[in-house]
N, CA and C of each residue as an Amber inpcrd file, in Angstrom:
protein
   657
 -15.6580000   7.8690000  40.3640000 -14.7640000   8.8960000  40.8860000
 -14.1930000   8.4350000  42.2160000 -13.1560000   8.2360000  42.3910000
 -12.3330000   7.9080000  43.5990000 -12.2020000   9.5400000  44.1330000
 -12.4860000   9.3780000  45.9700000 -12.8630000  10.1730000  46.7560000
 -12.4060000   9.5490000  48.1530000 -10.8420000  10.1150000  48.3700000
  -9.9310000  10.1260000  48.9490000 -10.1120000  10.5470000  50.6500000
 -10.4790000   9.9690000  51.6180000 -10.8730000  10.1190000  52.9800000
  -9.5270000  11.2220000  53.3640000  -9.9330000  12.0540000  54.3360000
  -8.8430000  13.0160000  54.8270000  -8.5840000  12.5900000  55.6540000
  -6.9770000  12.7690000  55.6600000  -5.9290000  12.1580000  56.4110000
  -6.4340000  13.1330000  57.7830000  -6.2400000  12.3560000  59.2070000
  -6.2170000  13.1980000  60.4270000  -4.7050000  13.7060000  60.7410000
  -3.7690000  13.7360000  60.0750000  -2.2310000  13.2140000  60.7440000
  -1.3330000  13.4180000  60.0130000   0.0190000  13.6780000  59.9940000
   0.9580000  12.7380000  58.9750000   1.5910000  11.6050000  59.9920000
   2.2740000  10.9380000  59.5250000   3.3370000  10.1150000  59.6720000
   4.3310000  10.0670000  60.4970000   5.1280000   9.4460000  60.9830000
   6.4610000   9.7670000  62.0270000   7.8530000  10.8220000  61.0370000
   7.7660000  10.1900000  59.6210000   8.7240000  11.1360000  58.8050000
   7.9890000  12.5230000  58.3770000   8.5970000  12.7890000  57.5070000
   8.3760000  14.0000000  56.9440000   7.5250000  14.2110000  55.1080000
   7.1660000  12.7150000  55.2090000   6.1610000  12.6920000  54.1210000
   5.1310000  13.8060000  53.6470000   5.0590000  14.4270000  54.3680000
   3.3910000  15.1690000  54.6160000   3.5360000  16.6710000  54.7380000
   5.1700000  16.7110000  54.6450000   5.8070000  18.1880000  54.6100000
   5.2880000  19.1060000  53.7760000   5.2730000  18.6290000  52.3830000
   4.9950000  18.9920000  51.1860000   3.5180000  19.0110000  50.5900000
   2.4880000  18.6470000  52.2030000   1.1120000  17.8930000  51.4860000
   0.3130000  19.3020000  50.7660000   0.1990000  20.3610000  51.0600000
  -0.1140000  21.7680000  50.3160000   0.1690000  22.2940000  49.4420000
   1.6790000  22.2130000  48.9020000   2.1890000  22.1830000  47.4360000
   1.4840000  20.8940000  46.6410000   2.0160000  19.6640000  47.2250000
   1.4400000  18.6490000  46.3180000  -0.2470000  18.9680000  46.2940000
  -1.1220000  19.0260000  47.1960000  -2.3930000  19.5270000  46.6980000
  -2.7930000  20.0590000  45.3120000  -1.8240000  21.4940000  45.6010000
  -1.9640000  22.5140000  44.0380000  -1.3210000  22.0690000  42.9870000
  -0.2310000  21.2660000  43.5140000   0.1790000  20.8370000  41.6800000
  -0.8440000  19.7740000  41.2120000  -1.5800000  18.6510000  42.4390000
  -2.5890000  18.3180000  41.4200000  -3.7840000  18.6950000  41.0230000
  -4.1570000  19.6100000  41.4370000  -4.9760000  20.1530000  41.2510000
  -4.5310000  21.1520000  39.5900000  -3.6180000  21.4920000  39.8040000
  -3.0720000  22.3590000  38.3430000  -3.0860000  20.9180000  37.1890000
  -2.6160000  19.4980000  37.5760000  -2.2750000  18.7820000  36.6030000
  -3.3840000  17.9570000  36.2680000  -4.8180000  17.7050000  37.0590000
  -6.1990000  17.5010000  36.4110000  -6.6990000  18.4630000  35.7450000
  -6.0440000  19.6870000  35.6450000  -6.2220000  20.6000000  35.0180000
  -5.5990000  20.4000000  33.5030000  -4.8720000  19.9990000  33.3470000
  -3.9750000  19.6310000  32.1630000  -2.7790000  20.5060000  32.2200000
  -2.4010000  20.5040000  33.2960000  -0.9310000  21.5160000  33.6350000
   0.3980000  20.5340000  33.8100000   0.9340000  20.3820000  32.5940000
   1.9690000  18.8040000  32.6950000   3.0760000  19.4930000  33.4820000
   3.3670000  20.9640000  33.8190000   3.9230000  21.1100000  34.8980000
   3.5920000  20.2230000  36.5150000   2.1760000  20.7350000  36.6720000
   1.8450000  20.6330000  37.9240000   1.8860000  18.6860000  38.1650000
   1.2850000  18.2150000  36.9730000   1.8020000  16.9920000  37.0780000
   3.5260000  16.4470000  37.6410000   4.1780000  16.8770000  36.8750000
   5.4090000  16.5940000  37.0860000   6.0220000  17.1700000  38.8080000
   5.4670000  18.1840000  38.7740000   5.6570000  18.2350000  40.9650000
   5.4490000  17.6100000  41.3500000   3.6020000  17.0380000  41.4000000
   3.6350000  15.8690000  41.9120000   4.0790000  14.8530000  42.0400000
   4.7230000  14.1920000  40.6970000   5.4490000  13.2460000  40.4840000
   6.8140000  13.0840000  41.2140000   7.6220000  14.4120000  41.5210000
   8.7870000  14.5840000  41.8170000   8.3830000  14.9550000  43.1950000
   7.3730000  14.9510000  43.9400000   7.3580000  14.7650000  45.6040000
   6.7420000  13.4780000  46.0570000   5.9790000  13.0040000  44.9820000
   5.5350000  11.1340000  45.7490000   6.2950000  10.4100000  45.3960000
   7.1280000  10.6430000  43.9380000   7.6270000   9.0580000  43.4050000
   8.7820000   8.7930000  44.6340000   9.3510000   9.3800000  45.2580000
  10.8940000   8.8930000  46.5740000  10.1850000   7.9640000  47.4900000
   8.7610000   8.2950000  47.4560000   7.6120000   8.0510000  48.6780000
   7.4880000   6.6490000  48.2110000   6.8760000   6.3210000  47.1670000
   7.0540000   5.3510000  46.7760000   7.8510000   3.9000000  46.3120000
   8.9470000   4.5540000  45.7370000   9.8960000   3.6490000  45.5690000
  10.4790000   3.2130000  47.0250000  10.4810000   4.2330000  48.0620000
  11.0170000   3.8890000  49.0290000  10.3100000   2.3910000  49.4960000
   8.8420000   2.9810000  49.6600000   7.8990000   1.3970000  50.0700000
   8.1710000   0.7540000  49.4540000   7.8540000   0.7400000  47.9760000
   8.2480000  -0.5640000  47.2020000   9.2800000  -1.2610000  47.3670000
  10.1910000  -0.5870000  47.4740000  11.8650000  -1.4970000  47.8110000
  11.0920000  -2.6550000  49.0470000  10.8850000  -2.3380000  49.8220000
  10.6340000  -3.1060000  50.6410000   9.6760000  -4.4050000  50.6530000
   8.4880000  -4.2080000  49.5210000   7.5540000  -5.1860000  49.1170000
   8.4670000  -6.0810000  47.7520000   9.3260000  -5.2920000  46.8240000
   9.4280000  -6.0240000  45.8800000  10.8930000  -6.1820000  45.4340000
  12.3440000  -5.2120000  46.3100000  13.3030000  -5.2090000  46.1530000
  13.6650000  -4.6320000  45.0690000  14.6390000  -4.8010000  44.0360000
  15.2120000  -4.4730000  43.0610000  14.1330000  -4.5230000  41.3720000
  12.9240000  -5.1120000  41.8440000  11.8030000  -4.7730000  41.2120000
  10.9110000  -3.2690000  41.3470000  11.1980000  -2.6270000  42.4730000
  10.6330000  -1.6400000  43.0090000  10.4050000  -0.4590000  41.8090000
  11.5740000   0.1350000  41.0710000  11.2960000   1.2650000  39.9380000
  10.5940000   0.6210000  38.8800000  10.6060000  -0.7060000  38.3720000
   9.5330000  -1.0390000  37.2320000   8.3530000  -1.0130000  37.9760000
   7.7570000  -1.7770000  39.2850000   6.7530000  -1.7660000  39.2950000
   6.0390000   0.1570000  39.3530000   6.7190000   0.9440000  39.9660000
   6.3580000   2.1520000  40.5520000   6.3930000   2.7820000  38.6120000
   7.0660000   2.5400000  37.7450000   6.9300000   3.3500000  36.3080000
   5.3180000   2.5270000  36.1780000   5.0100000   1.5460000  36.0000000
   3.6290000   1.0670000  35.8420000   2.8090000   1.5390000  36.5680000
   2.8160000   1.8090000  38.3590000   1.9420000   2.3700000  38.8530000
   1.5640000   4.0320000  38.4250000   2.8420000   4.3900000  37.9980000
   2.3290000   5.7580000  37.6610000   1.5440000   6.0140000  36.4630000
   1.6420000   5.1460000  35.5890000   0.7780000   4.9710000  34.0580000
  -0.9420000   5.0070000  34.3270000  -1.0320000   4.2420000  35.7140000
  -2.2350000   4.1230000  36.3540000  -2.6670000   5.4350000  36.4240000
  -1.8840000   6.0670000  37.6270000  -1.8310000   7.3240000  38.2960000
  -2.4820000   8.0620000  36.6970000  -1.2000000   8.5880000  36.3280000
  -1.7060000   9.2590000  35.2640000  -3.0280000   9.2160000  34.5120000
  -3.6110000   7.9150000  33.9650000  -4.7700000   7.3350000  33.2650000
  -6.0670000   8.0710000  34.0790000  -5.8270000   7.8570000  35.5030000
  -6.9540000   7.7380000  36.4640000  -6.8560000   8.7900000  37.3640000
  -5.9860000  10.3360000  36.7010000  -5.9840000  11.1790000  38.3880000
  -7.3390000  12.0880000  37.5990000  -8.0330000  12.2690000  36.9940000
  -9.4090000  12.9200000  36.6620000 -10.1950000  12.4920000  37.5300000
  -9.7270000  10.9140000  38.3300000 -11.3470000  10.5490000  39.0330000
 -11.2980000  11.3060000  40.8140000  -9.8230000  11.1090000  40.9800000
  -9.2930000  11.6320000  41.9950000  -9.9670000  12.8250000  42.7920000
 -10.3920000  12.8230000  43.5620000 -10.4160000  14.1600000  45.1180000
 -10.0000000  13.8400000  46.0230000  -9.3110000  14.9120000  46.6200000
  -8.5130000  14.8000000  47.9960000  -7.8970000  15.6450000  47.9120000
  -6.8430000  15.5230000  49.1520000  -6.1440000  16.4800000  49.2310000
  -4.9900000  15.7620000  49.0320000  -3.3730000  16.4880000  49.5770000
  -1.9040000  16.3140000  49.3360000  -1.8890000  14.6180000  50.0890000
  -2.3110000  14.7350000  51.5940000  -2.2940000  13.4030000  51.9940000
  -2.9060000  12.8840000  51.5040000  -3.7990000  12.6590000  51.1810000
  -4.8900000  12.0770000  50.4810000  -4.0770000  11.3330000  48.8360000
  -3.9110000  12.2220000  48.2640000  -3.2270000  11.6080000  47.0500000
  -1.7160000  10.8940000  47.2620000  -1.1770000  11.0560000  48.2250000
  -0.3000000   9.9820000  48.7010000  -0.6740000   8.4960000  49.1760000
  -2.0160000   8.7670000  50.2730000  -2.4280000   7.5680000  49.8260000
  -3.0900000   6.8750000  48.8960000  -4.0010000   7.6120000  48.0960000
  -4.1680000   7.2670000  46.6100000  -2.9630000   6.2590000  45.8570000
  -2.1040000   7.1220000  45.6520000  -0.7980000   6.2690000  44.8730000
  -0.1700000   5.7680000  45.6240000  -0.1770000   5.7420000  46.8280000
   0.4800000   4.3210000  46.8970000  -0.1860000   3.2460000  47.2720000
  -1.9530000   3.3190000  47.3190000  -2.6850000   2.4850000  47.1660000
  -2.9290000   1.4670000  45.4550000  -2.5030000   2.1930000  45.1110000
  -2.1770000   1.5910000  43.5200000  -0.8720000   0.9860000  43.7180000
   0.2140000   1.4490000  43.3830000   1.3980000   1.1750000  44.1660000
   1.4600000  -0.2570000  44.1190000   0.7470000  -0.3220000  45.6760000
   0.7450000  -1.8280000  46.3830000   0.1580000  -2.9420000  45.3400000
  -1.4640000  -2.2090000  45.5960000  -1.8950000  -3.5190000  44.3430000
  -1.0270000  -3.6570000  42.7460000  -0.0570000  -3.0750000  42.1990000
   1.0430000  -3.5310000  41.0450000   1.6560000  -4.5280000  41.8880000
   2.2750000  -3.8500000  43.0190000   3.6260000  -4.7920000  43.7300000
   2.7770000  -5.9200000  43.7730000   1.6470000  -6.6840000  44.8320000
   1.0640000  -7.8380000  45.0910000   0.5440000  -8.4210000  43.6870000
   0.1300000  -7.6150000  42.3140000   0.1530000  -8.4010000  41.6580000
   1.4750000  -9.3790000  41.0100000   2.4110000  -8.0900000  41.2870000
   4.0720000  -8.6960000  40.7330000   4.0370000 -10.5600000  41.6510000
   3.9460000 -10.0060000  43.0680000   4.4150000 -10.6010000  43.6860000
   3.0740000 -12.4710000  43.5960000   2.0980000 -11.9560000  43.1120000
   1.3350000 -13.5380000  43.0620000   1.8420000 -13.8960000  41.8910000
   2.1910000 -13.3690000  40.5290000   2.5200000 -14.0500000  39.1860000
   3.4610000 -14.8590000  39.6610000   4.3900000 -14.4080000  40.4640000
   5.9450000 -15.1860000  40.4950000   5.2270000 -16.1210000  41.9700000
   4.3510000 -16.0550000  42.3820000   4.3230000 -16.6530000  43.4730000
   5.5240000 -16.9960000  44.4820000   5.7050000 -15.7320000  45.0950000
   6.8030000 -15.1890000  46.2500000   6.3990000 -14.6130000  47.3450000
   7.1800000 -14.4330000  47.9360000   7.1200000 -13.6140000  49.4090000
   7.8380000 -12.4590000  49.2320000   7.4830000 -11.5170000  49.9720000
   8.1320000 -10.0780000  49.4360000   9.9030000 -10.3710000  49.4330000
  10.2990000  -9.4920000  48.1630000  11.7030000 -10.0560000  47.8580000
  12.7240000  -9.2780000  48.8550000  13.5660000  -9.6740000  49.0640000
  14.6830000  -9.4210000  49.6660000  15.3990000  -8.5180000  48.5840000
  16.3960000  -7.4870000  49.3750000  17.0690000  -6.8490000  47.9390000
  18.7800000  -7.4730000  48.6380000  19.3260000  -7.4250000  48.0220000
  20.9160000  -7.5490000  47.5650000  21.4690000  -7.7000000  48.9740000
  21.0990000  -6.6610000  49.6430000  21.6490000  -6.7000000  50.9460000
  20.6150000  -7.4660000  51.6690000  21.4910000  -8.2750000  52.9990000
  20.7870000  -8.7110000  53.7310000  20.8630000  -8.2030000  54.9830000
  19.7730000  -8.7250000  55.9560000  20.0110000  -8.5120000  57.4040000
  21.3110000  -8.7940000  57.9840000  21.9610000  -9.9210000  57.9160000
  23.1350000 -10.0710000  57.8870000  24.5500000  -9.3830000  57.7160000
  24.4890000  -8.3790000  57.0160000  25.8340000  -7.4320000  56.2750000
  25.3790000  -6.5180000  57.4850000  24.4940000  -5.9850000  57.9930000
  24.5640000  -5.1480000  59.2350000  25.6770000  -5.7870000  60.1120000
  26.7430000  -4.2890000  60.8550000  27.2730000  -4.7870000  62.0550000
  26.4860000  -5.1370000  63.1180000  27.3430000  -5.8120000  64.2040000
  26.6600000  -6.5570000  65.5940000  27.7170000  -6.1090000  66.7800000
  27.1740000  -6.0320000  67.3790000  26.0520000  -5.8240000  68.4190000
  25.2580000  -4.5950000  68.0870000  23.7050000  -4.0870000  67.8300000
  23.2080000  -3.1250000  68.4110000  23.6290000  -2.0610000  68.5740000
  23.5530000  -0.7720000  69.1210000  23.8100000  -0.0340000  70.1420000
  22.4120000   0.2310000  71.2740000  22.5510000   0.0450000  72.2130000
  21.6750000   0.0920000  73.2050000  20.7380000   1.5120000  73.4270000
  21.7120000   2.5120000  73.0890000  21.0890000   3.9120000  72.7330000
  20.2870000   4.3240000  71.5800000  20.0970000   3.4110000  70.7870000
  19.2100000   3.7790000  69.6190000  17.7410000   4.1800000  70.1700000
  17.5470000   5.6170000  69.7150000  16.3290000   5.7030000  70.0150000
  15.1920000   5.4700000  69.1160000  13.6900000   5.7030000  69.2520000
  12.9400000   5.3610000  68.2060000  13.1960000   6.3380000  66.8050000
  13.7660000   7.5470000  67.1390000  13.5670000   8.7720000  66.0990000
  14.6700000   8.8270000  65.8390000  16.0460000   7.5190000  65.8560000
  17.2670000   7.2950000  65.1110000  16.8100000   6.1850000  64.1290000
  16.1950000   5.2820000  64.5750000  15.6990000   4.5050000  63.4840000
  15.1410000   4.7330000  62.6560000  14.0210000   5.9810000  63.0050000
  13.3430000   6.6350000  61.8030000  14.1160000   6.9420000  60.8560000
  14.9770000   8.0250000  61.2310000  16.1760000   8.5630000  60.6050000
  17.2590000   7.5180000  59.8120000  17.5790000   6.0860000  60.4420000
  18.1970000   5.3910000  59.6140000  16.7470000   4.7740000  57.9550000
  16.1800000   4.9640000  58.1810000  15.1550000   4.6140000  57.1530000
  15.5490000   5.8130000  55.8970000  16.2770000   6.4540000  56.2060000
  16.7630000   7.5320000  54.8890000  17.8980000   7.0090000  54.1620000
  18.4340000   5.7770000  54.6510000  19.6730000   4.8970000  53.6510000
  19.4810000   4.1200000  53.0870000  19.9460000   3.7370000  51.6750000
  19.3680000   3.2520000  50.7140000  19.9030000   1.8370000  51.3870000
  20.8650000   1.2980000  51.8690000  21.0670000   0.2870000  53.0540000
  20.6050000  -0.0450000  53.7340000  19.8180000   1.0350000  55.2330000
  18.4650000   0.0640000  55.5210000  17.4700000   0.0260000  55.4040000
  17.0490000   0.8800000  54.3330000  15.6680000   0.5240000  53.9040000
  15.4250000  -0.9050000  53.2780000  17.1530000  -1.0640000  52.3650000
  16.3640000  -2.9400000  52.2620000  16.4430000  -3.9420000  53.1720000
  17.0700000  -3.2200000  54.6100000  16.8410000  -4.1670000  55.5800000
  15.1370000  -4.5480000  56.0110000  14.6040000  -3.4460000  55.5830000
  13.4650000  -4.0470000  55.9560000  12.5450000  -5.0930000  55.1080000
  12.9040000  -5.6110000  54.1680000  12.5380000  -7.1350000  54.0160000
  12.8470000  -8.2200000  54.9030000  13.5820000  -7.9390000  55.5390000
  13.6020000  -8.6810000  56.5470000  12.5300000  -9.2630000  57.9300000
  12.2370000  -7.9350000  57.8050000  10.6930000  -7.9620000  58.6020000
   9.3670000  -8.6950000  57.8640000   8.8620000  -9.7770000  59.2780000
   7.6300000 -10.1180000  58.7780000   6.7410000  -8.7290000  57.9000000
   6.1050000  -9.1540000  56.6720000   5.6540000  -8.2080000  55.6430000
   4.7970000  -7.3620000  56.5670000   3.8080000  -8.0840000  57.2820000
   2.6880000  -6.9630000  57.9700000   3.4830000  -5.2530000  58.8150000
   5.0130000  -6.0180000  59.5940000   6.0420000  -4.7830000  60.2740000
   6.0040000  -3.8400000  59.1420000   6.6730000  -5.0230000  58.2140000
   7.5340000  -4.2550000  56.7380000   6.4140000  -2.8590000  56.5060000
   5.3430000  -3.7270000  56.0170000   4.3910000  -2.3110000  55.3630000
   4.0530000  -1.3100000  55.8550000   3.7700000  -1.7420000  57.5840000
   3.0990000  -0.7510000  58.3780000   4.6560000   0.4290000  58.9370000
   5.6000000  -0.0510000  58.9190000   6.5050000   0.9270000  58.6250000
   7.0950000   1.5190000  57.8600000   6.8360000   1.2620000  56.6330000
   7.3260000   2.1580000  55.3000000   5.9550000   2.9610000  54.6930000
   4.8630000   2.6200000  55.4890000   3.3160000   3.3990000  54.8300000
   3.6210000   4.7040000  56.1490000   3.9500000   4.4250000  57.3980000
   4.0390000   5.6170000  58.3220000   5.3160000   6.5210000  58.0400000
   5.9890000   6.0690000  57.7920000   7.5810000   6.3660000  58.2350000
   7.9380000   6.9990000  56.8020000   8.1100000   6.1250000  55.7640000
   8.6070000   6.4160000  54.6290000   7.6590000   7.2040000  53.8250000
   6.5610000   6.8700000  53.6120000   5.6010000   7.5430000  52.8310000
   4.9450000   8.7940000  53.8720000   4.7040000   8.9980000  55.0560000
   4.0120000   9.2290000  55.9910000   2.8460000   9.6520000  56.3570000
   1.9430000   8.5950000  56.0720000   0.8480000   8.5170000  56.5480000
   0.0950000   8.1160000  57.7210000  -0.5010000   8.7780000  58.5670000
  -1.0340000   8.5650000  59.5290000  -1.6950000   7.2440000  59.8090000
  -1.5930000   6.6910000  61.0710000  -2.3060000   5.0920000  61.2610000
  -3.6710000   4.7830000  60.5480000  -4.8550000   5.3240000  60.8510000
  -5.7380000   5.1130000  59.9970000  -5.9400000   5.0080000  58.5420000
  -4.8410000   6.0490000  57.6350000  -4.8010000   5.7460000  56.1930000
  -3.9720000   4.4670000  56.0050000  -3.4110000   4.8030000  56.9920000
  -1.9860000   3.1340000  56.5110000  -3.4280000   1.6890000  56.5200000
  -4.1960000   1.8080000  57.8710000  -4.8910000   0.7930000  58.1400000
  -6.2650000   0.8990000  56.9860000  -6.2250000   1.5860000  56.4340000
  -7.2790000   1.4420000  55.4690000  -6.5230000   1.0030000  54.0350000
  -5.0610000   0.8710000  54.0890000  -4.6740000   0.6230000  52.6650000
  -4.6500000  -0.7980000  52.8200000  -4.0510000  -1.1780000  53.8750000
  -3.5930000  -2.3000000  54.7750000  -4.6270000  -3.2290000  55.0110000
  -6.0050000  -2.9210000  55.0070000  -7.4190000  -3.3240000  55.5370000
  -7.0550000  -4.0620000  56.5620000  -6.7740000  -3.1820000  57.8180000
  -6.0700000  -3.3960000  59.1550000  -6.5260000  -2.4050000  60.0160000
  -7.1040000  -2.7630000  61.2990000  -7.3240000  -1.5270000  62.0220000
  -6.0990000  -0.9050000  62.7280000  -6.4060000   0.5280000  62.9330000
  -5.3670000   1.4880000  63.4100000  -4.1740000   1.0540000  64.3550000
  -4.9950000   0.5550000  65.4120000  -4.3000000  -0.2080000  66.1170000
  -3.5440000  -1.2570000  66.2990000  -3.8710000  -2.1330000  64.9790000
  -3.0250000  -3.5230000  65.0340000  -2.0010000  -2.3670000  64.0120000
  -2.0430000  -1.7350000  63.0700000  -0.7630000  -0.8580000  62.3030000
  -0.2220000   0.1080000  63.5490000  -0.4740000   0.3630000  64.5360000
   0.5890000   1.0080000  65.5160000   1.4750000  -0.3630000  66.0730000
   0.4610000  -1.2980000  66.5580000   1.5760000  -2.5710000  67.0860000
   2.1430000  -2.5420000  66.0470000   2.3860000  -3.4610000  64.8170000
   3.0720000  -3.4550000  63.9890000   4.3730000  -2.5300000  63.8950000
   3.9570000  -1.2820000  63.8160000   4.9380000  -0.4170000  63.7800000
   6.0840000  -0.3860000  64.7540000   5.2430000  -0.0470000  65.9800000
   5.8330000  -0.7400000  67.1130000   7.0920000  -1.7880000  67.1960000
   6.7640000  -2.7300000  66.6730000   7.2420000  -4.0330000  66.4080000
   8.4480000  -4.1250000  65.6050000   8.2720000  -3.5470000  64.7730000
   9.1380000  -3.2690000  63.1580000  10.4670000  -2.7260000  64.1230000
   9.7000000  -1.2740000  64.5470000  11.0740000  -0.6920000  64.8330000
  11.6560000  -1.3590000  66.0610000  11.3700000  -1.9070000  66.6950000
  12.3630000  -2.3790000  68.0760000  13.0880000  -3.4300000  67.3440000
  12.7220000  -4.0010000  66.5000000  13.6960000  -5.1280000  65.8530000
  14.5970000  -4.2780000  64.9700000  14.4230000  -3.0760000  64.6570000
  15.3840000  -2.8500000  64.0040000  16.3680000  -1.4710000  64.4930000
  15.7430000  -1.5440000  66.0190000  16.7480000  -0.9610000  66.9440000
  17.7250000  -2.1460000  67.4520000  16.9220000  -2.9820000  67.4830000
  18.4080000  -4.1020000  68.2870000  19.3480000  -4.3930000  66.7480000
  19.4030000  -4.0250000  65.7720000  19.9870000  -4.6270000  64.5860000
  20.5510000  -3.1110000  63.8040000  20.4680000  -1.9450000  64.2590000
  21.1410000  -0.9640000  63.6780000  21.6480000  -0.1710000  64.7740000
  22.9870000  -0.1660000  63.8490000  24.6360000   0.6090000  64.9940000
  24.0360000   1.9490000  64.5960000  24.4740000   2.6600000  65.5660000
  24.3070000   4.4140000  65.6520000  25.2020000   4.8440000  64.4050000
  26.1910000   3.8490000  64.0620000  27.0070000   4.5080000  62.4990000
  26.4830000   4.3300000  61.4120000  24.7560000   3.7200000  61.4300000
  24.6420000   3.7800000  60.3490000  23.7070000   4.4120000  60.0670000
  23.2710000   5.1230000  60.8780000  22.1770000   6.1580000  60.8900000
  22.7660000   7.4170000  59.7360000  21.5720000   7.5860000  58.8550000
  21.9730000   9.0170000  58.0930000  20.9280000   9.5750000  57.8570000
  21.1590000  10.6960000  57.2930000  19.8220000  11.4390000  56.8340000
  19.5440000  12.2500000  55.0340000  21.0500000  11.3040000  54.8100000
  21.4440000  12.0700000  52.9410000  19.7380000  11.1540000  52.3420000
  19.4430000  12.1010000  51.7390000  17.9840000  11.7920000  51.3850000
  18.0830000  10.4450000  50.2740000  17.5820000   9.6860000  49.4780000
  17.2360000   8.8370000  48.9690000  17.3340000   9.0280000  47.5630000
  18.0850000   8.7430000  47.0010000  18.4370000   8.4430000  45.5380000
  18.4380000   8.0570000  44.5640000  17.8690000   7.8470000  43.6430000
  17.5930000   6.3260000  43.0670000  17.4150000   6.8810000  41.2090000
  17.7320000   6.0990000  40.4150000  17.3670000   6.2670000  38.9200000
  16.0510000   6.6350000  38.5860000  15.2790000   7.8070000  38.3770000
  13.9060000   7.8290000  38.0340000  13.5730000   7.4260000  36.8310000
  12.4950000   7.0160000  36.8070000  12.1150000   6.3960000  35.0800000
  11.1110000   7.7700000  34.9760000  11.3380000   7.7430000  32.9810000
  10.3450000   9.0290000  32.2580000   9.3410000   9.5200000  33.2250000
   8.7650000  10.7400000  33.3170000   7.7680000  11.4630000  34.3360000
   6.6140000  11.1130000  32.9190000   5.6460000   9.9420000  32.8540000
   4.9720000   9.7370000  32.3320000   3.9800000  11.0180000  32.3520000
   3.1910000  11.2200000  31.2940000   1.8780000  12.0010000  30.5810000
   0.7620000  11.6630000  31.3050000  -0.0050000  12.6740000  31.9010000
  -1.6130000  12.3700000  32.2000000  -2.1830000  12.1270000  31.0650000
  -2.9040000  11.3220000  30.8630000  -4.3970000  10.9500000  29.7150000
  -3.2640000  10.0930000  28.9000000  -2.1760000   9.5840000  28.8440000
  -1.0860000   9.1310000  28.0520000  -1.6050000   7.7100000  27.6850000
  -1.1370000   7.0950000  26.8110000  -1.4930000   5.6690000  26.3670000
  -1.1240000   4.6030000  27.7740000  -2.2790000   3.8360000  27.6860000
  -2.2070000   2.8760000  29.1530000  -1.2890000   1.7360000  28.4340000
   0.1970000   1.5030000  28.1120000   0.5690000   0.2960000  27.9090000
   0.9640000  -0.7350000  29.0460000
């Protein structure tokens, strides 16, 4: 039985908004409530794909339809709470992406866009909680492949997913503190590299694959 440590925190975003609804829908969907399943599904999977973009690029929705097959197979063993099952899945999550990523023997992929297609210069006024906010465009979120992977993760596990330093550093097997530097880190590089015009906040979009079945066939 996997037994989910409680989060102290959320995140710098707004991941964790929803952590009390998501609670009860899973709790309704170990129940066998393919409603309550499907809430859940439709408040972590954005959470997810968002990170993934960043570990695996334009691989990100296949690996995240496989992680959820997991999810599904294995949420009976599950306790926790709303944060808690965020980091759950996207502790699965990761280990799909790193397996993707040793078969092909790669470095986390780059997506389509590069660091590069950003305008230049900066703006000097970017604050930390505009960058957050630019992390809601499907544009720079794949800037962050760009970032050494350790930035990359420790800012899309706080920011995008939003989990507090200690869950990030326990997915991460990183203490709290080296995932605040990190974070730290991530974003000042990507304050000197994002214009105030490209900051948005239109939420995140993306093609969802089937809302897979709990207890469903593991293919």
């Amino acid at each position: 039985m996997y037994q989910q440590k409680p989060a102290t925190g959320h995140g710098s975003r707004d991941g964790g908004a929803h952590d009390r609804e998501l609670e009860e829908a899973v709790k309704r969907a170990q129940q066998g409530d393919e409603d309550g399943f499907t809430l859940a599904y439709r408040l972590v999977n954005p959470l997810l794909i968002g990170y993934l973009r960043g570990l695996v690029g334009d691989e990100a929705e296949d690996v995240c339809a496989t992680a959820w097959l997991e999810i599904a197979r294995d949420l009976g063993r599950f306790r926790g709470d709303g944060a808690g099952f965020r980091a759950w899945t996207v502790s699965i999550a990761r280990n799909r992406a790193l397996d993707l990523l040793r078969r092909e023997k790669v470095r986390p992929r780059k997506s389509s866009t590069t660091l590069d297609d950003l305008p230049h210069p900066a703006s000097p006024e970017l604050t930390d909680d505009q960058a957050l906010q630019a992390l809601a465009t499907e544009r720079v979120l794949a800037q962050l492949a760009g970032l050494p992977r350790s930035q990359a993760e420790a800012v899309l596990l706080t920011t995008i997913v939003g989990l507090d330093n200690p869950s990030a550093a326990r997915i991460l097997g990183k203490r709290p503190g080296a995932v605040r530097m990190a974070v730290s880190r991530g974003l000042a590089t990507l304050r000197r590299r994002l214009p105030l015009q490209e900051l948005d906040l239109r939420p995140i979009t993306r093609r969802r694959p089937t809302v897979p079945t709990p207890g469903g066939p593991d293919d």
